[in-house]
GROMACS .gro file of N, CA and C in nm:
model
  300
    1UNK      N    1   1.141   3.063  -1.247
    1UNK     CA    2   1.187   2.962  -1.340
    1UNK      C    3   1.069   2.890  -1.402
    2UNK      N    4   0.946   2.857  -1.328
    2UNK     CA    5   0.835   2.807  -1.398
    2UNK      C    6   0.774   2.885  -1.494
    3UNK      N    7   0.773   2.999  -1.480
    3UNK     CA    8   0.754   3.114  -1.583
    3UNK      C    9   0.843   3.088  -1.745
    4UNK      N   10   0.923   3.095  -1.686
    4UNK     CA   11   1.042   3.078  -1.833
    4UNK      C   12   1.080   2.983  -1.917
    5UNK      N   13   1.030   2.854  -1.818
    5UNK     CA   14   1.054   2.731  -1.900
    5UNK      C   15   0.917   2.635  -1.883
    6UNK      N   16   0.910   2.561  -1.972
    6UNK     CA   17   0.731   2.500  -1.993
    6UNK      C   18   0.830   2.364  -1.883
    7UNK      N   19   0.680   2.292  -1.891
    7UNK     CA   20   0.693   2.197  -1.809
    7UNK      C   21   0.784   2.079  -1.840
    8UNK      N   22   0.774   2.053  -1.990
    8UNK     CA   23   0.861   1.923  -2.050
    8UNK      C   24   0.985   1.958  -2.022
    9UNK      N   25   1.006   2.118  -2.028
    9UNK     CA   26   1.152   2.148  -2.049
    9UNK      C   27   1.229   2.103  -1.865
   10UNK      N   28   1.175   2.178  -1.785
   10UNK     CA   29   1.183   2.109  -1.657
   10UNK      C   30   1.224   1.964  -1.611
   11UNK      N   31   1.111   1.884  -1.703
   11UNK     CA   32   1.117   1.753  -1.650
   11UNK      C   33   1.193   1.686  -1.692
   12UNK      N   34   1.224   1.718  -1.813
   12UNK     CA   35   1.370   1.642  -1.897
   12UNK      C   36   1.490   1.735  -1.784
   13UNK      N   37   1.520   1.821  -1.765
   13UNK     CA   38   1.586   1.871  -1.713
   13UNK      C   39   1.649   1.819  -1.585
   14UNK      N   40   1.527   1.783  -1.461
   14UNK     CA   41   1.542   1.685  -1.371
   14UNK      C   42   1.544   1.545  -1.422
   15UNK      N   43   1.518   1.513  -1.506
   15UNK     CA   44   1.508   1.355  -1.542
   15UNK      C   45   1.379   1.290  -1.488
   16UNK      N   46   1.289   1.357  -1.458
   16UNK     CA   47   1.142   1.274  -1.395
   16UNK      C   48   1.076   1.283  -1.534
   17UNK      N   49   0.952   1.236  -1.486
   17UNK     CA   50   0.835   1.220  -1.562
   17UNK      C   51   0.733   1.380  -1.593
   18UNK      N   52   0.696   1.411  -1.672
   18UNK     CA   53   0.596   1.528  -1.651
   18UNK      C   54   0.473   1.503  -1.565
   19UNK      N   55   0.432   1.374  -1.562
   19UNK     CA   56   0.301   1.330  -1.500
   19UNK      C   57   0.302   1.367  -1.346
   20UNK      N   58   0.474   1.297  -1.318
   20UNK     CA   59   0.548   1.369  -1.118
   20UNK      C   60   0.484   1.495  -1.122
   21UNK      N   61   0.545   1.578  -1.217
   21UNK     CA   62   0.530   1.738  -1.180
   21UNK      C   63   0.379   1.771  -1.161
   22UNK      N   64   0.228   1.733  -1.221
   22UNK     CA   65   0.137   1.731  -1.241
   22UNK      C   66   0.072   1.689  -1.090
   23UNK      N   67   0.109   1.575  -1.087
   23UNK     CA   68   0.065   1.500  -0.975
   23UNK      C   69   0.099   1.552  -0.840
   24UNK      N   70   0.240   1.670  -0.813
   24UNK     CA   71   0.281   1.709  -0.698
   24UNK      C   72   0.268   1.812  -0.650
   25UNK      N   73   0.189   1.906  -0.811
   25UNK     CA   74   0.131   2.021  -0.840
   25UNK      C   75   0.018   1.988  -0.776
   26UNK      N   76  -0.086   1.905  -0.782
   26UNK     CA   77  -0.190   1.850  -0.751
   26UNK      C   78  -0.216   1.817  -0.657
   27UNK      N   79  -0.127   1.763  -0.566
   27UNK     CA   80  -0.134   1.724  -0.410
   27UNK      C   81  -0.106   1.882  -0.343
   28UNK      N   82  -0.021   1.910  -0.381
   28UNK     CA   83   0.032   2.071  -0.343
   28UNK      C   84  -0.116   2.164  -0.330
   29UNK      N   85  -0.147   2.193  -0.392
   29UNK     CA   86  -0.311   2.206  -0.414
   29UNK      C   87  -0.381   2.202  -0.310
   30UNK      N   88  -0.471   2.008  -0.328
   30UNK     CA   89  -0.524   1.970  -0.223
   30UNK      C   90  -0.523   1.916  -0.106
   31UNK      N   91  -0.379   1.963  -0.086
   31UNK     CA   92  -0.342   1.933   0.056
   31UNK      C   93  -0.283   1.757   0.047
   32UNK      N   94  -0.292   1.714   0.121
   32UNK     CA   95  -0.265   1.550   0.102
   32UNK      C   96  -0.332   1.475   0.015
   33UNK      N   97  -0.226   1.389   0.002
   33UNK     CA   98  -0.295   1.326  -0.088
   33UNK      C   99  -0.431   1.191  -0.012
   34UNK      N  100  -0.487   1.115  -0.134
   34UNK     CA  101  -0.606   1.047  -0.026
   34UNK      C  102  -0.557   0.891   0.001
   35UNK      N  103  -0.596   0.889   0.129
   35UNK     CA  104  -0.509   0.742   0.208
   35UNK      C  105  -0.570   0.619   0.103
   36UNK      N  106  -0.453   0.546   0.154
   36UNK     CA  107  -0.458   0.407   0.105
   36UNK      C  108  -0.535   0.313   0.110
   37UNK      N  109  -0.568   0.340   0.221
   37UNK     CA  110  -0.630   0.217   0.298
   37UNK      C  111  -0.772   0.285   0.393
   38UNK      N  112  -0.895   0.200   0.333
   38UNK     CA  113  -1.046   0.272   0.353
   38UNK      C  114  -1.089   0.257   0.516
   39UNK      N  115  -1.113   0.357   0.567
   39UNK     CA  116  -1.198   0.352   0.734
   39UNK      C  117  -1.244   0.255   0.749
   40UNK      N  118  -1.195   0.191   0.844
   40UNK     CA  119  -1.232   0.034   0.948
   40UNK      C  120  -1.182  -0.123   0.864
   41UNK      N  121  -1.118  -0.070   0.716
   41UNK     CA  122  -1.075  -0.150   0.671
   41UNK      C  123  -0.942  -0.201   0.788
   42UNK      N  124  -0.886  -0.150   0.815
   42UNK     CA  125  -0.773  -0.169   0.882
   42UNK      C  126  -0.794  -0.242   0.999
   43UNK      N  127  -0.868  -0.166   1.056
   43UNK     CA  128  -0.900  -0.242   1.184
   43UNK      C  129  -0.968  -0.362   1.190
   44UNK      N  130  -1.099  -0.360   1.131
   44UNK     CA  131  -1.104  -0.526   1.055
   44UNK      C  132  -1.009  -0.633   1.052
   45UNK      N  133  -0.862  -0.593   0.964
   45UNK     CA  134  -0.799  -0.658   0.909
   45UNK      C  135  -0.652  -0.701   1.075
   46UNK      N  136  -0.695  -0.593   1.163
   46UNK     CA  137  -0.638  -0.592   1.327
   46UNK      C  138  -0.727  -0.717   1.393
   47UNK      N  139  -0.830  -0.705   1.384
   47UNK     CA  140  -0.912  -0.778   1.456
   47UNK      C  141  -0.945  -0.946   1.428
   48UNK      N  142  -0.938  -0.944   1.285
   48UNK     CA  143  -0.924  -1.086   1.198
   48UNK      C  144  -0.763  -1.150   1.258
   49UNK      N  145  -0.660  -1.072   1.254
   49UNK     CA  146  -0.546  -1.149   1.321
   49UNK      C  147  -0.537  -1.153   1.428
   50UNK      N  148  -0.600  -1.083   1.503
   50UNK     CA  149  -0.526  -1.103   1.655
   50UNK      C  150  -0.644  -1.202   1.720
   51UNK      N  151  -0.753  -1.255   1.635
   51UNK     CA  152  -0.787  -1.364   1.680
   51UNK      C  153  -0.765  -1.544   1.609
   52UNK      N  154  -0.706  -1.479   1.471
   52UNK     CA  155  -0.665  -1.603   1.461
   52UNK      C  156  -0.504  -1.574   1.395
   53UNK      N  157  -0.428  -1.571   1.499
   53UNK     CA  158  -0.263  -1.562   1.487
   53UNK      C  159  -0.228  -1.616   1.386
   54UNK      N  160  -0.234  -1.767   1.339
   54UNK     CA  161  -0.169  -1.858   1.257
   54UNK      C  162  -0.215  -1.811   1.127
   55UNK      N  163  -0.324  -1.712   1.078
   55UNK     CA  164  -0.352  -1.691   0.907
   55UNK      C  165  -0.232  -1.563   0.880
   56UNK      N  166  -0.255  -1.622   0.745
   56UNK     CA  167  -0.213  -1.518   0.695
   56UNK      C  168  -0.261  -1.458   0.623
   57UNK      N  169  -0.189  -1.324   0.525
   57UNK     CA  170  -0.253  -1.221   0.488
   57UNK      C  171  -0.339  -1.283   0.366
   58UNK      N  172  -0.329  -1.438   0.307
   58UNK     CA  173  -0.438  -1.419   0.181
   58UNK      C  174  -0.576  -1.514   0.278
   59UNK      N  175  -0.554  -1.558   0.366
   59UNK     CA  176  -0.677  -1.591   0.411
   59UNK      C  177  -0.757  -1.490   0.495
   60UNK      N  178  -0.686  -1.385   0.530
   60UNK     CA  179  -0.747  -1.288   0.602
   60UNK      C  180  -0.773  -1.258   0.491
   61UNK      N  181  -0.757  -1.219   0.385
   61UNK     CA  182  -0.804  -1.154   0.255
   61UNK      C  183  -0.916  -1.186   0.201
   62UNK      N  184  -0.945  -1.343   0.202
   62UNK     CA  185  -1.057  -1.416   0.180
   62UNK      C  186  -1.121  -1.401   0.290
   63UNK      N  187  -1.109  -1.391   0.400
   63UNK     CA  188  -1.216  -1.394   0.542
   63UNK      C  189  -1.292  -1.244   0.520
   64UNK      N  190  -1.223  -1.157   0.440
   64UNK     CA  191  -1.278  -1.022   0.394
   64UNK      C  192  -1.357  -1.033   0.323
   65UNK      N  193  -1.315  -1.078   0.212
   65UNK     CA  194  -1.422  -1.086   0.082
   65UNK      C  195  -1.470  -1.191   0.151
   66UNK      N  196  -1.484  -1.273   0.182
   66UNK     CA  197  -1.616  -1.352   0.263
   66UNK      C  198  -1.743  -1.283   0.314
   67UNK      N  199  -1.717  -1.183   0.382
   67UNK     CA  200  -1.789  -1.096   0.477
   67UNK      C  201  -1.796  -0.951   0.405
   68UNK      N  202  -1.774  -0.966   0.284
   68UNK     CA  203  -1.839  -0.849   0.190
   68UNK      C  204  -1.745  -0.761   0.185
   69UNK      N  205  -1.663  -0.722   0.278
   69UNK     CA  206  -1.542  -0.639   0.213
   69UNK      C  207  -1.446  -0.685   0.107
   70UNK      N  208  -1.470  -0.576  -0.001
   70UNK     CA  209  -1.383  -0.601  -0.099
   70UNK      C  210  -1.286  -0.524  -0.091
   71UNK      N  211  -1.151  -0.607  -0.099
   71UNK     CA  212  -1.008  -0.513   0.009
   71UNK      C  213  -0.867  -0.565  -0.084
   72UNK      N  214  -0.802  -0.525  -0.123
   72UNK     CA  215  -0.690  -0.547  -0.242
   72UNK      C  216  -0.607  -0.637  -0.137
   73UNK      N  217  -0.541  -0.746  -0.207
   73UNK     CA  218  -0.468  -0.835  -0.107
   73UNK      C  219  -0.305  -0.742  -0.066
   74UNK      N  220  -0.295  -0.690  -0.163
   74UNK     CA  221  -0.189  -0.590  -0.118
   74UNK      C  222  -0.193  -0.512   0.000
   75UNK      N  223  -0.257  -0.455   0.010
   75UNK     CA  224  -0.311  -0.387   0.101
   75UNK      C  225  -0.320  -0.465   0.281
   76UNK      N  226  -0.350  -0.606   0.256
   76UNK     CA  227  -0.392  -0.679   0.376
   76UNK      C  228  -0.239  -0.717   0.391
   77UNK      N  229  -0.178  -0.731   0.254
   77UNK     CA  230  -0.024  -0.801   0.348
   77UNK      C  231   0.075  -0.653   0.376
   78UNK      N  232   0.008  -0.562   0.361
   78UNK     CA  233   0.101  -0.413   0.378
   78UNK      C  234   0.084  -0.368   0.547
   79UNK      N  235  -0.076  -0.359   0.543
   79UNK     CA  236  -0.151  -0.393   0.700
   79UNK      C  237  -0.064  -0.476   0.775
   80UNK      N  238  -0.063  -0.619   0.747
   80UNK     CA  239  -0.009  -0.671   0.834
   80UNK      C  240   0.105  -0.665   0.882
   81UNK      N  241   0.219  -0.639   0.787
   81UNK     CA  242   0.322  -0.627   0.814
   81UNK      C  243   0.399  -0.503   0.883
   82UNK      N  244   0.309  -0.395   0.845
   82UNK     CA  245   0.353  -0.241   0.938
   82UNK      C  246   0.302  -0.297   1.091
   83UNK      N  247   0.192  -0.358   1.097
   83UNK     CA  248   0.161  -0.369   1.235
   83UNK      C  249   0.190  -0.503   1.301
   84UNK      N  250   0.330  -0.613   1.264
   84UNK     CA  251   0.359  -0.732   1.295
   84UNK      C  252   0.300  -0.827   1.288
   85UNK      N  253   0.147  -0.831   1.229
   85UNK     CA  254   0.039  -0.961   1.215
   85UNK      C  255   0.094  -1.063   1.165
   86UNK      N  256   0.205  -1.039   1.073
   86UNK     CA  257   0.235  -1.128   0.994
   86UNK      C  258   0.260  -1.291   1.050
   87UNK      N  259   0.196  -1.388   1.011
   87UNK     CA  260   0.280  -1.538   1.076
   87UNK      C  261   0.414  -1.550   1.006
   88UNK      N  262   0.511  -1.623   1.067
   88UNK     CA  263   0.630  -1.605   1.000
   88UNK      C  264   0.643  -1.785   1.026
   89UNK      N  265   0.666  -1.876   0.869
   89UNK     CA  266   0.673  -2.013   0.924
   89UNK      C  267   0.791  -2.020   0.920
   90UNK      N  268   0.791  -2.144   1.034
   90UNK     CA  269   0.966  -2.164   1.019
   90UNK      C  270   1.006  -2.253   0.882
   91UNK      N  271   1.103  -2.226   0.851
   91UNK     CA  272   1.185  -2.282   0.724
   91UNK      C  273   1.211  -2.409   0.760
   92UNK      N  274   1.246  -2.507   0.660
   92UNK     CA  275   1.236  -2.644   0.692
   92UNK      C  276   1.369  -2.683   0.636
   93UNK      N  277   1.457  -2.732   0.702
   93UNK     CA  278   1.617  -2.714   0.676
   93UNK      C  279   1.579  -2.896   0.602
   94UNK      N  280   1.667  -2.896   0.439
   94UNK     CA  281   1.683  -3.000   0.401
   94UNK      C  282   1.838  -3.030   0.403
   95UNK      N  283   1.876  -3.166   0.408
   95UNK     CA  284   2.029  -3.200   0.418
   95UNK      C  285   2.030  -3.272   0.272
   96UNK      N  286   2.105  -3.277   0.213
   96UNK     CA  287   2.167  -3.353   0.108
   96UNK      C  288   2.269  -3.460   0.128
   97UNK      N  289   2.242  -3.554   0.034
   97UNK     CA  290   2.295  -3.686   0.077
   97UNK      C  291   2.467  -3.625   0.026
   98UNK      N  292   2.567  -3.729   0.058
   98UNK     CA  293   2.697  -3.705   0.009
   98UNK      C  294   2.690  -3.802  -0.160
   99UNK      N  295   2.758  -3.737  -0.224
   99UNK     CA  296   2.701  -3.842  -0.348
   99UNK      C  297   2.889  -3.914  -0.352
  100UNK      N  298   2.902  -4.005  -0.442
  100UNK     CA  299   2.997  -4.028  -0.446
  100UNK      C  300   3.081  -4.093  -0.562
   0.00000   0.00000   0.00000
């Protein structure tokens, strides 16, 4: 079927993008694709929380770029959250008056 029909015709066909087909052609190829997240970045970003519990992911982000790693904040709150770092604050319950 790739023979017989070009690629646009395909992709309209499935409803994707041509760029998908390119890109999966491409991984297909070279095997996996390349990780997200850079060697020892991670662990860094393990080691920054589990000694100070109460930050969270944009001050660990800044404690990075502090110390010269330059590290996408996405990335630090993606980290944290696959591996539970996350602080979670408690919500602060407001009451409303009765009006009358």
């Amino acid at each position: 079927m790739k023979e017989d029909m070009p690629i646009a015709g395909i992709s309209s066909t499935l409803d994707i993008l041509r760029s998908t087909i390119y890109n999966r052609k491409r991984d297909r190829i070279n095997g996996t694709r390349k990780p997200h997240i850079a060697e020892g970045v991670e662990s860094n970003i393990k080691g920054l929380s589990g000694k100070r519990t109460t930050y969270g992911y944009r001050k660990i982000c800044t404690l990075l770029r502090s110390s010269g790693i330059h590290v996408n904040i996405k990335t630090v709150r993606r980290v944290t959250r696959r591996n539970n770092l996350s602080f979670h604050m408690q919500s602060i319950r407001t009451t409303q008056g009765r009006s009358i």
